[in-house]
Amino acid sequence: MFTSQTSSIQDSFDVEEKDTDFDNEEIMGYNQKIQQLNCYYSIYFYQSTRSEAADAKMARSHRRTESTTSEDDFSLSLVDSSLPSEAEPELRCYISRRLSKGALLGGMGNIATVELSVPEQAVGCYCCLLEQERSPDQAEGEGNGDYVVCFLGGSEKGLNLYPLNCAVLISLTDPTFRLELDKYVQGLQSSLSPELLNLETEIRPYLSRWYEESVMHIHRVVQLVQGNISYLLHAALSHTLVEMTATDERTKADVARFVKAASLQGLVQEDTTSASLCKAISDDSHSNLVIDCSSTPPTFTNAVSNRFCDDWIQAFLNAAESCNPFLLRQILENFKLKAIQDMNNLKRFIRQAEMSHYALFRCCLFLQGCGNGDVLLQNARAEHSGLPEACSIIRVLEEFLSEQAQAAVH
């Protein structure tokens, strides 16, 4: 009944280039099938009924069994839920199984696809054990407990109607998305207490906004900039700072989160020299991308894009029309995956070019054809800054791209 899914964008680092092109007819057909996605939340009070002595005894007798707890080892009580009445007990059963296996770690959510009695049937389910602070002399079972927070949304059945040729899981399963949900759940920590006197005034409104605050921001950004989304994509890949003017704090936060989600920061190997390079690029105020929201649509200053980023515009716009932020997030992750694959190809060509002029020629052709040569070389220069031979190859490639750009102008 329950199937878990896990993935990491890091798995894409050493893979060969794959076909990640989007078919607009497929996207439009997908949009016609799903126009609105439901989202749900549930929060439970979790209290262990085991004593420390019983825990020690069980640890000795059951080292690594599938399930080491019985129904009397803990209690799981519903606090609040937006799920239909017939679906909530099914979710509670699923969470109990996860808890009995020790599969929920404090403060670190995990994601699975869960089949429930909801219209979508199979939904992405994020669960997180939110541990409460205890005094050092307070035992675990002394009138206190923790909370389990669940967010559910997306339809795997519907998303599977949209075929993809790359290894990125759908809806909530992208790892950076999980970290954002972890952060959102942590924002609930200060509002939780055993009495829950603020359930209706604070907790329920906060949980109800999870979809709007943690999921819809990508959709809002695409709706704001429309076809200019390529400028933000290029800024994210090239470590360019984005400045927002004449707008509210929420829009600034949305754009900042979009750029962070689209960037390769933390995915591309960087040494201290490359980090300094990226900081120098970011600190150059003349190169900052400035978005002025005083007019509609917003105006862009120092806007830079390339063919690679432009090729993704239509995919974002088509997904935004369906108002499906899960698909938008998947497209964003596929954008990053393609950029990483191209970066890996360039690194391989550079290594080969150190020993072969033919490989250098192939590298030139690759940069000319990928449409992302400026960004790839910038990142390659940062990553290979301590390798003289590689740096000389990169300088030759930069001269080649510069000559090609001048020839195109004339």
Coordinates of C-alpha atoms in Angstrom, one line a residue:
M1 CA 0.0 0.0 0.0
F2 CA 2.9 2.3 0.7
T3 CA 5.9 2.8 -1.5
S4 CA 8.9 5.0 -0.5
Q5 CA 10.9 7.1 -3.0
T6 CA 14.2 8.7 -2.4
S7 CA 16.6 10.5 -4.7
S8 CA 19.4 13.1 -4.7
I9 CA 20.5 15.4 -7.5
Q10 CA 24.0 14.3 -6.5
D11 CA 23.3 11.0 -8.3
S12 CA 23.5 12.8 -11.6
F13 CA 27.2 14.0 -11.2
D14 CA 28.9 11.1 -13.0
V15 CA 26.3 10.2 -15.5
E16 CA 26.6 10.7 -19.2
E17 CA 24.5 13.2 -21.0
K18 CA 20.9 12.2 -21.4
D19 CA 18.0 13.5 -23.4
T20 CA 16.2 15.9 -21.2
D21 CA 14.4 17.9 -23.8
F22 CA 10.7 18.8 -23.2
D23 CA 8.0 18.1 -25.6
N24 CA 5.5 21.0 -25.5
E25 CA 2.6 18.9 -26.7
E26 CA 3.2 16.5 -23.8
I27 CA 3.2 19.3 -21.3
M28 CA 0.0 20.8 -22.7
G29 CA -1.6 17.4 -22.6
Y30 CA -0.6 17.1 -19.0
N31 CA -1.9 20.5 -18.2
Q32 CA -5.3 19.6 -19.6
K33 CA -5.5 16.5 -17.3
I34 CA -4.5 18.3 -14.1
Q35 CA -5.6 21.9 -13.5
Q36 CA -5.8 21.9 -9.7
L37 CA -3.9 20.0 -7.0
N38 CA -5.3 19.4 -3.6
C39 CA -3.0 19.7 -0.6
Y40 CA -3.5 18.5 3.0
Y41 CA -1.8 18.5 6.4
S42 CA -2.0 16.5 9.6
I43 CA -0.4 16.9 13.0
Y44 CA -0.2 14.3 15.7
F45 CA 0.9 14.1 19.3
Y46 CA 3.4 11.4 19.8
Q47 CA 4.2 10.1 23.3
S48 CA 6.4 7.1 24.1
T49 CA 5.1 4.9 26.9
R50 CA 8.3 2.9 27.3
S51 CA 10.5 3.3 30.3
E52 CA 14.3 3.7 30.0
A53 CA 14.7 0.2 31.5
A54 CA 12.4 -1.3 29.0
D55 CA 14.3 0.5 26.2
A56 CA 17.6 -0.9 27.3
K57 CA 16.1 -4.4 27.6
M58 CA 14.6 -4.2 24.2
A59 CA 17.8 -2.9 22.7
R60 CA 19.6 -5.9 24.0
S61 CA 17.0 -8.4 22.8
H62 CA 16.1 -6.9 19.5
R63 CA 19.2 -5.5 17.8
R64 CA 18.1 -4.7 14.2
T65 CA 14.7 -6.3 13.7
E66 CA 12.1 -4.8 11.3
S67 CA 9.8 -3.7 14.1
T68 CA 10.9 -3.6 17.7
T69 CA 7.9 -1.9 19.2
S70 CA 4.4 -3.1 20.1
E71 CA 1.2 -1.2 20.1
D72 CA 1.7 -0.3 23.8
D73 CA 5.1 1.3 23.2
F74 CA 3.8 4.7 22.1
S75 CA 0.6 6.6 21.6
L76 CA -0.2 8.7 18.5
S77 CA -3.1 11.1 18.9
L78 CA -4.6 13.3 16.2
V79 CA -4.3 17.0 16.9
D80 CA -5.6 18.5 13.7
S81 CA -6.0 17.4 10.0
S82 CA -7.4 18.7 6.8
L83 CA -7.6 15.2 5.3
P84 CA -11.0 13.6 4.7
S85 CA -12.3 11.6 7.7
E86 CA -11.8 8.3 5.9
A87 CA -8.2 9.1 4.9
E88 CA -6.8 10.3 8.2
P89 CA -6.9 6.9 9.9
E90 CA -5.0 5.5 7.0
L91 CA -2.3 8.1 7.3
R92 CA -2.1 7.5 11.1
C93 CA -1.6 3.8 10.4
Y94 CA 1.2 4.6 8.0
I95 CA 2.9 6.9 10.5
S96 CA 2.6 4.3 13.3
R97 CA 4.4 1.9 11.1
R98 CA 7.2 4.4 10.4
L99 CA 7.6 5.2 14.1
S100 CA 7.6 1.5 15.1
K101 CA 10.5 1.0 12.7
G102 CA 12.4 4.1 13.9
A103 CA 12.1 5.6 10.5
L104 CA 11.3 9.1 11.6
L105 CA 14.2 11.2 12.9
G106 CA 13.8 14.3 14.9
G107 CA 13.9 17.5 12.8
M108 CA 14.6 15.6 9.5
G109 CA 11.6 14.9 7.4
N110 CA 11.3 12.0 4.9
I111 CA 9.1 11.6 1.9
A112 CA 7.1 8.7 0.5
T113 CA 4.3 8.1 -1.9
V114 CA 1.2 7.1 0.1
E115 CA -2.1 5.7 -1.1
L116 CA -5.0 7.2 0.8
S117 CA -8.8 7.6 0.3
V118 CA -8.4 10.9 -1.4
P119 CA -9.3 11.9 -5.0
E120 CA -5.6 11.7 -6.0
Q121 CA -5.3 8.2 -4.5
A122 CA -1.5 8.4 -4.4
V123 CA 0.0 11.5 -2.9
G124 CA 3.4 12.7 -1.9
C125 CA 3.7 12.6 1.9
Y126 CA 6.2 14.6 3.9
C127 CA 6.5 13.5 7.5
C128 CA 8.7 15.0 10.2
L129 CA 9.1 14.2 13.9
L130 CA 9.2 17.6 15.7
E131 CA 10.9 17.0 19.1
Q132 CA 10.1 19.2 22.0
E133 CA 12.7 20.6 24.4
R134 CA 12.9 18.9 27.8
S135 CA 14.7 19.7 31.0
P136 CA 17.7 17.4 31.8
D137 CA 15.9 15.8 34.7
Q138 CA 12.7 15.2 32.8
A139 CA 12.2 11.6 31.6
E140 CA 10.6 11.0 28.2
G141 CA 7.3 9.7 29.4
E142 CA 6.6 12.2 32.1
G143 CA 3.6 14.0 30.8
N144 CA 5.3 15.3 27.6
G145 CA 5.7 14.2 24.1
D146 CA 6.6 15.2 20.6
Y147 CA 4.7 16.0 17.4
V148 CA 4.6 14.5 14.0
V149 CA 3.8 16.9 11.2
C150 CA 2.7 15.7 7.8
F151 CA 2.2 17.6 4.5
L152 CA 0.6 15.9 1.6
G153 CA 0.1 17.0 -2.0
G154 CA 0.6 16.2 -5.6
S155 CA -0.7 13.3 -7.5
E156 CA 1.8 10.7 -8.6
K157 CA -0.8 9.1 -10.8
G158 CA -1.3 12.4 -12.6
L159 CA 2.4 13.3 -12.7
N160 CA 3.2 10.0 -14.3
L161 CA 1.2 11.1 -17.3
Y162 CA 4.1 13.4 -18.0
P163 CA 7.0 11.3 -19.3
L164 CA 10.6 12.4 -18.4
N165 CA 13.8 10.9 -19.6
C166 CA 16.0 11.8 -16.6
A167 CA 16.4 10.6 -13.1
V168 CA 14.6 13.2 -11.0
L169 CA 11.7 12.1 -8.8
I170 CA 8.4 13.8 -9.0
S171 CA 6.6 16.3 -6.8
L172 CA 7.9 16.5 -3.2
T173 CA 10.8 14.0 -3.6
D174 CA 13.4 16.5 -4.6
P175 CA 16.0 16.8 -1.7
T176 CA 16.3 20.6 -1.7
F177 CA 12.5 20.8 -1.5
R178 CA 12.6 18.5 1.6
L179 CA 15.0 20.9 3.3
E180 CA 12.7 23.8 2.6
L181 CA 9.8 21.8 4.2
D182 CA 12.1 20.9 7.2
K183 CA 12.7 24.6 7.7
Y184 CA 9.0 25.4 7.5
V185 CA 8.1 22.8 10.1
Q186 CA 10.8 24.2 12.4
G187 CA 8.9 27.5 12.3
L188 CA 6.1 25.8 14.2
Q189 CA 8.3 24.7 17.1
S190 CA 7.7 27.8 19.2
S191 CA 3.9 27.6 18.8
L192 CA 3.6 24.0 20.1
S193 CA 2.8 23.2 23.7
P194 CA 1.0 20.3 25.5
E195 CA -2.1 22.4 26.0
L196 CA -2.3 23.7 22.4
L197 CA -4.4 26.6 23.4
N198 CA -3.3 28.4 20.2
L199 CA -4.5 25.7 17.8
E200 CA -7.1 27.8 16.0
T201 CA -5.2 31.1 16.2
E202 CA -1.7 30.0 15.3
I203 CA -1.1 26.4 14.6
R204 CA -3.9 25.6 12.2
P205 CA -3.4 28.8 10.0
Y206 CA 0.4 28.1 9.9
L207 CA -0.2 24.5 8.8
S208 CA -2.8 25.5 6.3
R209 CA -0.3 27.9 4.6
W210 CA 2.4 25.2 4.0
Y211 CA 1.4 24.9 0.3
E212 CA 1.3 28.6 -0.3
E213 CA 4.5 29.4 1.5
S214 CA 6.7 26.3 0.7
V215 CA 5.5 25.2 -2.7
M216 CA 3.8 28.1 -4.6
H217 CA 6.8 30.5 -4.6
I218 CA 8.2 29.1 -7.9
H219 CA 4.9 29.5 -9.5
R220 CA 4.6 33.1 -8.3
V221 CA 8.1 33.9 -9.6
V222 CA 7.3 32.5 -13.1
Q223 CA 4.0 34.4 -13.1
L224 CA 5.9 37.6 -12.2
V225 CA 8.7 37.5 -14.8
Q226 CA 7.0 35.4 -17.5
G227 CA 9.3 35.0 -20.5
N228 CA 12.2 36.8 -18.6
I229 CA 12.6 33.7 -16.5
S230 CA 15.8 32.9 -18.5
Y231 CA 17.5 35.9 -16.9
L232 CA 16.9 34.5 -13.5
L233 CA 18.1 31.0 -14.6
H234 CA 21.3 32.5 -16.0
A235 CA 21.9 34.6 -12.9
A236 CA 21.5 31.4 -10.8
L237 CA 24.0 29.4 -12.8
S238 CA 26.6 32.3 -13.1
H239 CA 26.5 33.3 -9.4
T240 CA 25.1 36.7 -10.2
L241 CA 23.3 38.6 -7.4
V242 CA 19.7 39.6 -8.0
E243 CA 18.4 42.9 -6.6
M244 CA 14.7 43.6 -6.3
T245 CA 13.3 47.1 -6.1
A246 CA 9.8 48.6 -5.6
T247 CA 8.4 45.4 -4.3
D248 CA 7.4 43.7 -1.0
E249 CA 9.4 41.4 1.2
R250 CA 7.5 38.3 0.1
T251 CA 8.3 38.8 -3.6
K252 CA 12.0 39.4 -2.7
A253 CA 12.0 36.2 -0.7
D254 CA 10.3 34.3 -3.5
V255 CA 12.9 35.4 -6.1
A256 CA 15.8 34.7 -3.7
R257 CA 14.5 31.2 -3.1
F258 CA 14.0 30.6 -6.8
V259 CA 17.6 31.6 -7.6
K260 CA 18.9 29.5 -4.8
A261 CA 16.9 26.5 -6.0
A262 CA 18.2 27.0 -9.6
S263 CA 21.8 27.4 -8.7
L264 CA 24.5 24.7 -8.6
Q265 CA 25.9 26.0 -5.3
G266 CA 26.9 23.0 -3.3
L267 CA 26.7 20.7 -6.3
V268 CA 29.8 21.9 -8.2
Q269 CA 33.1 21.2 -6.5
E270 CA 34.7 24.4 -5.4
D271 CA 37.9 25.2 -3.6
T272 CA 38.7 28.4 -1.7
T273 CA 40.0 30.0 -4.9
S274 CA 36.8 29.3 -6.8
A275 CA 34.7 30.5 -3.8
S276 CA 36.6 33.7 -3.9
L277 CA 36.0 34.0 -7.6
C278 CA 32.3 33.5 -7.2
K279 CA 32.3 36.1 -4.4
A280 CA 34.2 38.5 -6.6
I281 CA 31.6 38.0 -9.3
S282 CA 28.8 38.5 -6.9
D283 CA 30.4 41.6 -5.3
D284 CA 30.6 43.4 -8.7
S285 CA 27.6 45.7 -8.4
H286 CA 27.8 46.6 -12.1
S287 CA 27.0 43.0 -13.0
N288 CA 24.1 42.5 -10.6
L289 CA 20.8 41.7 -12.1
V290 CA 18.3 44.4 -11.0
I291 CA 14.5 43.8 -11.3
D292 CA 12.3 46.9 -10.9
C293 CA 8.8 45.9 -10.0
S294 CA 7.3 49.4 -10.2
S295 CA 5.8 48.6 -13.5
T296 CA 4.0 45.6 -15.0
P297 CA 5.8 43.6 -16.3
P298 CA 8.9 44.3 -14.3
T299 CA 11.9 45.9 -16.0
F300 CA 15.3 44.2 -16.0
T301 CA 18.7 45.9 -15.8
N302 CA 22.0 44.1 -16.6
A303 CA 20.0 41.2 -17.9
V304 CA 22.0 38.3 -19.4
S305 CA 20.9 35.1 -20.9
N306 CA 22.1 32.5 -23.3
R307 CA 20.6 29.9 -25.7
F308 CA 20.6 27.2 -23.0
C309 CA 18.5 29.2 -20.6
D310 CA 16.2 30.5 -23.4
D311 CA 15.4 26.9 -24.4
W312 CA 13.7 26.3 -21.0
I313 CA 11.4 29.4 -21.1
Q314 CA 8.5 27.6 -22.7
A315 CA 8.6 24.6 -20.4
F316 CA 8.3 26.9 -17.4
L317 CA 5.5 29.0 -19.0
N318 CA 3.5 25.9 -20.0
A319 CA 3.8 24.4 -16.5
A320 CA 2.8 27.7 -14.9
E321 CA -0.4 27.8 -17.0
S322 CA -1.5 24.6 -15.3
C323 CA -0.9 26.1 -11.9
N324 CA 1.0 23.0 -10.9
P325 CA 4.0 24.0 -8.8
F326 CA 5.1 20.4 -8.4
L327 CA 5.7 20.2 -12.1
L328 CA 7.5 23.5 -12.0
R329 CA 9.8 22.3 -9.3
Q330 CA 10.5 19.1 -11.4
I331 CA 11.3 21.2 -14.5
L332 CA 13.6 23.4 -12.4
E333 CA 15.5 20.3 -11.1
N334 CA 15.7 18.9 -14.7
F335 CA 17.2 22.3 -15.7
K336 CA 19.9 21.8 -13.0
L337 CA 20.4 18.2 -14.0
K338 CA 21.1 19.1 -17.6
A339 CA 23.5 21.9 -16.6
I340 CA 25.4 19.4 -14.4
Q341 CA 25.6 16.9 -17.1
D342 CA 27.0 19.5 -19.5
M343 CA 29.5 20.5 -16.8
N344 CA 30.6 16.9 -16.4
N345 CA 31.0 16.6 -20.2
L346 CA 33.1 19.8 -20.3
K347 CA 35.3 18.6 -17.5
R348 CA 35.9 15.3 -19.3
F349 CA 36.8 17.1 -22.5
I350 CA 39.2 19.4 -20.7
R351 CA 41.0 16.3 -19.2
Q352 CA 41.2 14.7 -22.6
A353 CA 42.3 18.0 -24.3
E354 CA 45.4 18.1 -22.1
M355 CA 46.7 15.1 -24.1
S356 CA 44.9 15.5 -27.4
H357 CA 44.3 18.3 -29.8
Y358 CA 41.3 16.5 -31.3
A359 CA 39.7 16.4 -27.9
L360 CA 40.2 20.2 -27.7
F361 CA 38.5 20.5 -31.0
R362 CA 35.6 18.4 -29.7
C363 CA 35.4 20.6 -26.6
C364 CA 35.1 23.7 -28.8
L365 CA 32.3 22.1 -30.8
F366 CA 30.5 21.0 -27.6
L367 CA 30.7 24.6 -26.1
Q368 CA 29.4 26.0 -29.4
G369 CA 26.5 23.6 -29.5
C370 CA 25.4 23.4 -25.9
G371 CA 24.4 27.1 -25.7
N372 CA 25.7 27.5 -22.2
G373 CA 29.4 27.9 -22.8
D374 CA 29.9 31.1 -20.9
V375 CA 28.5 29.7 -17.7
L376 CA 30.2 26.3 -18.1
L377 CA 33.6 28.0 -18.6
Q378 CA 33.1 30.3 -15.7
N379 CA 32.4 27.3 -13.4
A380 CA 35.2 25.3 -15.0
R381 CA 37.7 28.1 -14.4
A382 CA 36.7 28.3 -10.8
E383 CA 36.9 24.5 -10.2
H384 CA 40.3 24.1 -12.1
S385 CA 41.9 27.2 -10.7
G386 CA 44.8 25.2 -9.1
L387 CA 45.5 23.2 -12.3
P388 CA 47.8 25.1 -14.7
E389 CA 47.3 22.8 -17.7
A390 CA 43.6 22.9 -17.3
C391 CA 43.6 26.7 -17.0
S392 CA 45.5 27.0 -20.2
I393 CA 42.9 24.8 -22.0
I394 CA 40.1 27.0 -20.5
R395 CA 41.8 30.2 -21.8
V396 CA 41.9 28.8 -25.3
L397 CA 38.2 27.8 -25.0
E398 CA 37.3 31.3 -23.8
E399 CA 39.2 32.9 -26.7
F400 CA 37.3 30.5 -29.1
L401 CA 33.9 31.5 -27.7
S402 CA 34.8 35.2 -27.8
E403 CA 35.8 34.9 -31.5
Q404 CA 32.6 33.1 -32.2
A405 CA 30.5 35.8 -30.5
Q406 CA 32.3 38.5 -32.5
A407 CA 31.7 36.6 -35.7
A408 CA 28.0 36.3 -34.9
V409 CA 27.7 40.1 -34.4
H410 CA 29.3 40.8 -37.7

